[in-house]
Coordinates of C-alpha atoms in Angstrom, one line a residue:
M9 CA 72.7 119.6 200.3
C10 CA 74.3 122.1 197.7
G11 CA 75.5 125.4 199.1
R12 CA 78.7 125.7 197.3
Y13 CA 79.4 125.2 193.4
A14 CA 81.5 126.1 190.4
I15 CA 81.0 127.6 187.0
T16 CA 84.1 127.4 185.0
S17 CA 83.4 126.8 181.3
S18 CA 83.7 129.2 178.6
P19 CA 80.7 131.7 177.9
E20 CA 80.6 130.1 174.3
L21 CA 80.5 126.5 175.6
L22 CA 77.5 127.4 178.4
R23 CA 75.7 129.4 175.8
D24 CA 75.8 126.4 173.2
A25 CA 75.1 124.0 176.1
F26 CA 72.0 125.6 177.3
G27 CA 70.6 127.6 174.4
Y28 CA 70.0 130.9 176.0
A29 CA 69.5 134.2 174.0
E30 CA 71.9 136.5 175.8
Q31 CA 75.9 136.3 175.1
P32 CA 77.0 137.0 178.7
N33 CA 80.6 137.2 179.5
F34 CA 80.3 135.6 182.7
P35 CA 83.7 135.2 184.4
P36 CA 85.0 131.5 185.8
R37 CA 83.6 131.1 189.4
Y38 CA 85.1 128.3 191.6
N39 CA 83.5 128.9 194.8
I40 CA 80.2 130.2 194.5
A41 CA 78.4 130.6 197.7
P42 CA 75.0 131.8 199.1
T43 CA 73.8 135.5 198.8
Q44 CA 76.2 136.0 195.7
P45 CA 74.8 136.8 192.5
V46 CA 74.4 133.6 190.3
P47 CA 73.2 132.9 186.7
I48 CA 69.9 131.1 186.1
I49 CA 68.2 129.9 182.9
R50 CA 64.1 130.7 182.8
H51 CA 61.5 130.8 180.0
E52 CA 60.4 134.3 179.1
R53 CA 57.6 134.9 176.5
R54 CA 57.8 137.3 173.8
G55 CA 54.5 139.3 172.6
D56 CA 53.9 136.7 170.3
G57 CA 53.7 134.0 172.9
V58 CA 56.9 132.2 172.0
A59 CA 59.2 131.2 174.9
T60 CA 62.6 131.5 174.8
R61 CA 65.4 130.6 177.2
H62 CA 67.2 133.5 179.0
F63 CA 70.5 133.8 181.0
V64 CA 69.5 136.0 184.2
L65 CA 71.5 137.0 187.3
V66 CA 69.7 136.3 190.6
R67 CA 70.5 136.2 194.4
F68 CA 71.4 132.9 195.5
G69 CA 69.2 132.5 198.4
F70 CA 65.3 132.3 197.9
I71 CA 63.0 134.8 199.5
P72 CA 59.4 133.8 199.2
A73 CA 57.0 136.5 198.2
F74 CA 55.1 136.8 201.5
V75 CA 58.1 137.7 203.6
K76 CA 58.0 141.0 205.2
D77 CA 61.7 141.5 206.3
P78 CA 64.3 139.1 204.6
K79 CA 66.8 140.3 207.4
S80 CA 64.6 138.1 209.8
F81 CA 63.8 135.2 207.6
P82 CA 66.3 132.0 207.4
L83 CA 68.4 132.0 204.1
I84 CA 66.9 129.2 201.9
I85 CA 69.5 127.6 199.5
N86 CA 67.9 124.5 199.0
A87 CA 64.3 123.1 198.9
R88 CA 63.3 119.4 199.0
S89 CA 61.9 118.6 195.8
E90 CA 59.7 115.8 197.4
T91 CA 57.5 118.4 199.5
A92 CA 58.2 121.7 197.4
L93 CA 54.5 121.4 196.0
D94 CA 52.9 121.1 199.5
K95 CA 55.0 124.1 201.0
P96 CA 53.7 127.8 200.9
S97 CA 57.1 129.0 200.4
F98 CA 57.7 127.0 197.3
R99 CA 54.3 126.1 195.8
A100 CA 53.9 129.1 193.5
A101 CA 57.6 129.1 192.4
L102 CA 57.2 125.2 191.3
M103 CA 54.0 126.2 189.5
R104 CA 55.0 129.5 187.7
R105 CA 58.9 130.0 188.2
R106 CA 61.2 127.2 187.6
C107 CA 64.7 127.7 186.3
L108 CA 68.0 125.9 185.9
F109 CA 71.2 126.5 187.8
I110 CA 74.2 126.4 185.4
A111 CA 77.2 124.3 187.1
D112 CA 80.5 122.7 186.1
A113 CA 80.7 120.9 189.7
F114 CA 79.6 121.4 193.3
Y115 CA 81.2 120.5 196.6
E116 CA 80.2 118.2 199.3
W117 CA 81.4 117.6 202.9
Q118 CA 81.5 114.1 204.4
A119 CA 79.0 114.0 207.2
G120 CA 80.2 112.6 210.6
R121 CA 84.0 113.4 210.2
K122 CA 86.1 116.2 211.9
P123 CA 87.5 117.7 210.0
K124 CA 85.0 117.2 207.4
R125 CA 86.7 115.9 204.0
V126 CA 85.8 118.2 201.1
F127 CA 84.9 116.5 197.5
M128 CA 84.4 118.2 194.4
V129 CA 81.3 116.4 192.5
R130 CA 81.3 116.7 188.7
R131 CA 80.6 114.7 185.5
P132 CA 83.4 112.4 184.8
D133 CA 84.2 114.4 181.4
A134 CA 84.1 117.6 183.3
T135 CA 81.1 119.0 181.2
P136 CA 78.6 121.6 182.3
F137 CA 75.0 120.3 183.8
A138 CA 71.7 122.0 185.0
M139 CA 70.7 121.7 188.4
A140 CA 66.9 122.5 188.8
G141 CA 65.9 125.4 190.8
L142 CA 63.1 128.0 191.8
W143 CA 63.2 131.8 191.3
E144 CA 61.2 134.3 192.9
C145 CA 61.0 138.0 192.8
W146 CA 60.5 139.5 196.1
M147 CA 59.2 143.3 196.2
G148 CA 60.0 145.3 199.3
Q149 CA 57.3 147.7 200.8
D150 CA 59.6 150.6 199.3
G151 CA 59.0 149.0 195.8
S152 CA 62.6 147.5 195.6
E153 CA 62.8 144.3 194.0
I154 CA 65.1 141.3 194.2
D155 CA 65.0 138.3 191.9
T156 CA 66.3 135.2 194.3
A157 CA 66.5 131.4 193.6
C158 CA 67.3 128.3 195.4
I159 CA 68.4 124.8 194.1
L160 CA 65.9 121.6 194.7
T161 CA 67.5 118.7 196.3
T162 CA 66.6 115.0 196.2
T163 CA 67.7 111.7 197.7
A164 CA 71.2 111.1 197.2
N165 CA 72.3 108.7 194.5
G166 CA 74.9 105.8 195.4
T167 CA 78.0 107.8 194.6
L168 CA 76.9 110.6 196.8
A169 CA 75.4 108.6 199.5
A170 CA 78.6 108.1 201.5
L171 CA 79.1 111.8 201.9
H172 CA 75.4 113.2 202.4
E173 CA 71.8 111.8 202.4
R174 CA 70.7 114.5 199.7
M175 CA 71.9 115.6 196.4
P176 CA 70.8 118.6 194.1
V177 CA 68.4 117.5 191.4
I178 CA 70.2 117.2 188.1
I179 CA 68.1 117.9 185.1
D180 CA 68.8 115.9 182.0
P181 CA 69.4 118.0 178.9
K182 CA 66.4 116.5 177.1
D183 CA 64.1 117.5 179.9
Y184 CA 65.4 121.1 180.0
G185 CA 62.0 122.1 178.0
P186 CA 59.8 120.2 180.0
W187 CA 61.3 121.7 183.2
L188 CA 61.4 125.3 182.1
D189 CA 57.8 125.2 180.4
C190 CA 55.8 126.4 183.4
D191 CA 52.8 127.0 181.0
G192 CA 52.8 123.8 179.3
V193 CA 53.9 121.4 181.9
E194 CA 52.1 121.4 185.3
A195 CA 54.1 121.4 188.3
R196 CA 53.0 117.6 189.3
E197 CA 54.3 116.6 186.0
A198 CA 57.2 118.6 186.1
I199 CA 58.4 117.5 189.5
R200 CA 58.8 113.9 188.3
L201 CA 62.0 115.2 186.6
A202 CA 63.3 115.7 190.3
R203 CA 65.2 112.2 190.6
P204 CA 68.6 111.2 191.7
A205 CA 71.3 111.1 188.9
A206 CA 72.4 107.8 187.8
D207 CA 75.4 106.3 189.9
E208 CA 77.9 106.7 187.1
A209 CA 76.8 110.2 186.2
L210 CA 79.0 111.9 188.5
E211 CA 82.3 111.3 190.2
L212 CA 84.1 112.5 193.4
I213 CA 87.4 114.1 193.7
E214 CA 88.6 115.0 197.2
V215 CA 90.0 118.6 197.5
S216 CA 91.5 120.7 199.8
Q217 CA 89.9 122.9 202.7
A218 CA 90.6 125.7 200.6
V219 CA 86.9 125.8 199.5
N220 CA 85.6 126.5 203.1
R221 CA 86.8 129.9 202.7
V222 CA 84.4 132.2 200.4
A223 CA 87.4 134.5 199.6
N224 CA 89.1 131.7 197.9
D225 CA 87.8 131.5 194.4
G226 CA 90.3 130.3 191.8
P227 CA 91.4 127.0 190.5
F228 CA 93.5 126.1 193.2
V229 CA 90.3 125.1 195.4
Q230 CA 89.6 122.2 192.8
A231 CA 93.5 120.8 192.8
P232 CA 92.8 117.1 193.7
L233 CA 94.1 116.4 197.1
R234 CA 97.3 114.2 197.4
G235 CA 99.0 112.3 200.0

């Protein structure tokens, strides 16, 4: 699963990597947690019909449009890609509101151990990557609106399988366009991009229990565990 992750690259590097129109000065975040504001990338069409990528802040925690009271609805941070098209909570978003989560790393806890060992998962070259997501605009009865999003998951690859049976869907850069193009690429075609990353695409680095505390948000949470 993916409930904690990090965005630490410079704004300039991220903008070059993902090609969005804005120039946000998003600060480094080493321990992003559910319910916090997070950046996603999504397509928006101009008046002339041309779609461009945009950087948007949303709440990490998906609220389906049909929910009456978010306080009584379970927090959704992940959705299984294999069943998203069949679930009323996600079907419309998969068809019309696909997005990308920006990340440099995410954290995973080794199942079956107490205390659980914590691992930072990243690309071997430490470059940013995109996790497939869905977003939704929830509207309250008073007219208030909240943009929310969740991360899609798939079966763990060989690297992650020792920690957990699931992993976030990581979209290859060549597939950013098809994934975001909800007008031109149907959901059944887009969901084929939701597959496990190659085993060699990611590495595991054991870190300390500091990441367990949401208030800890600095480079020290990513320090490799020694000894």
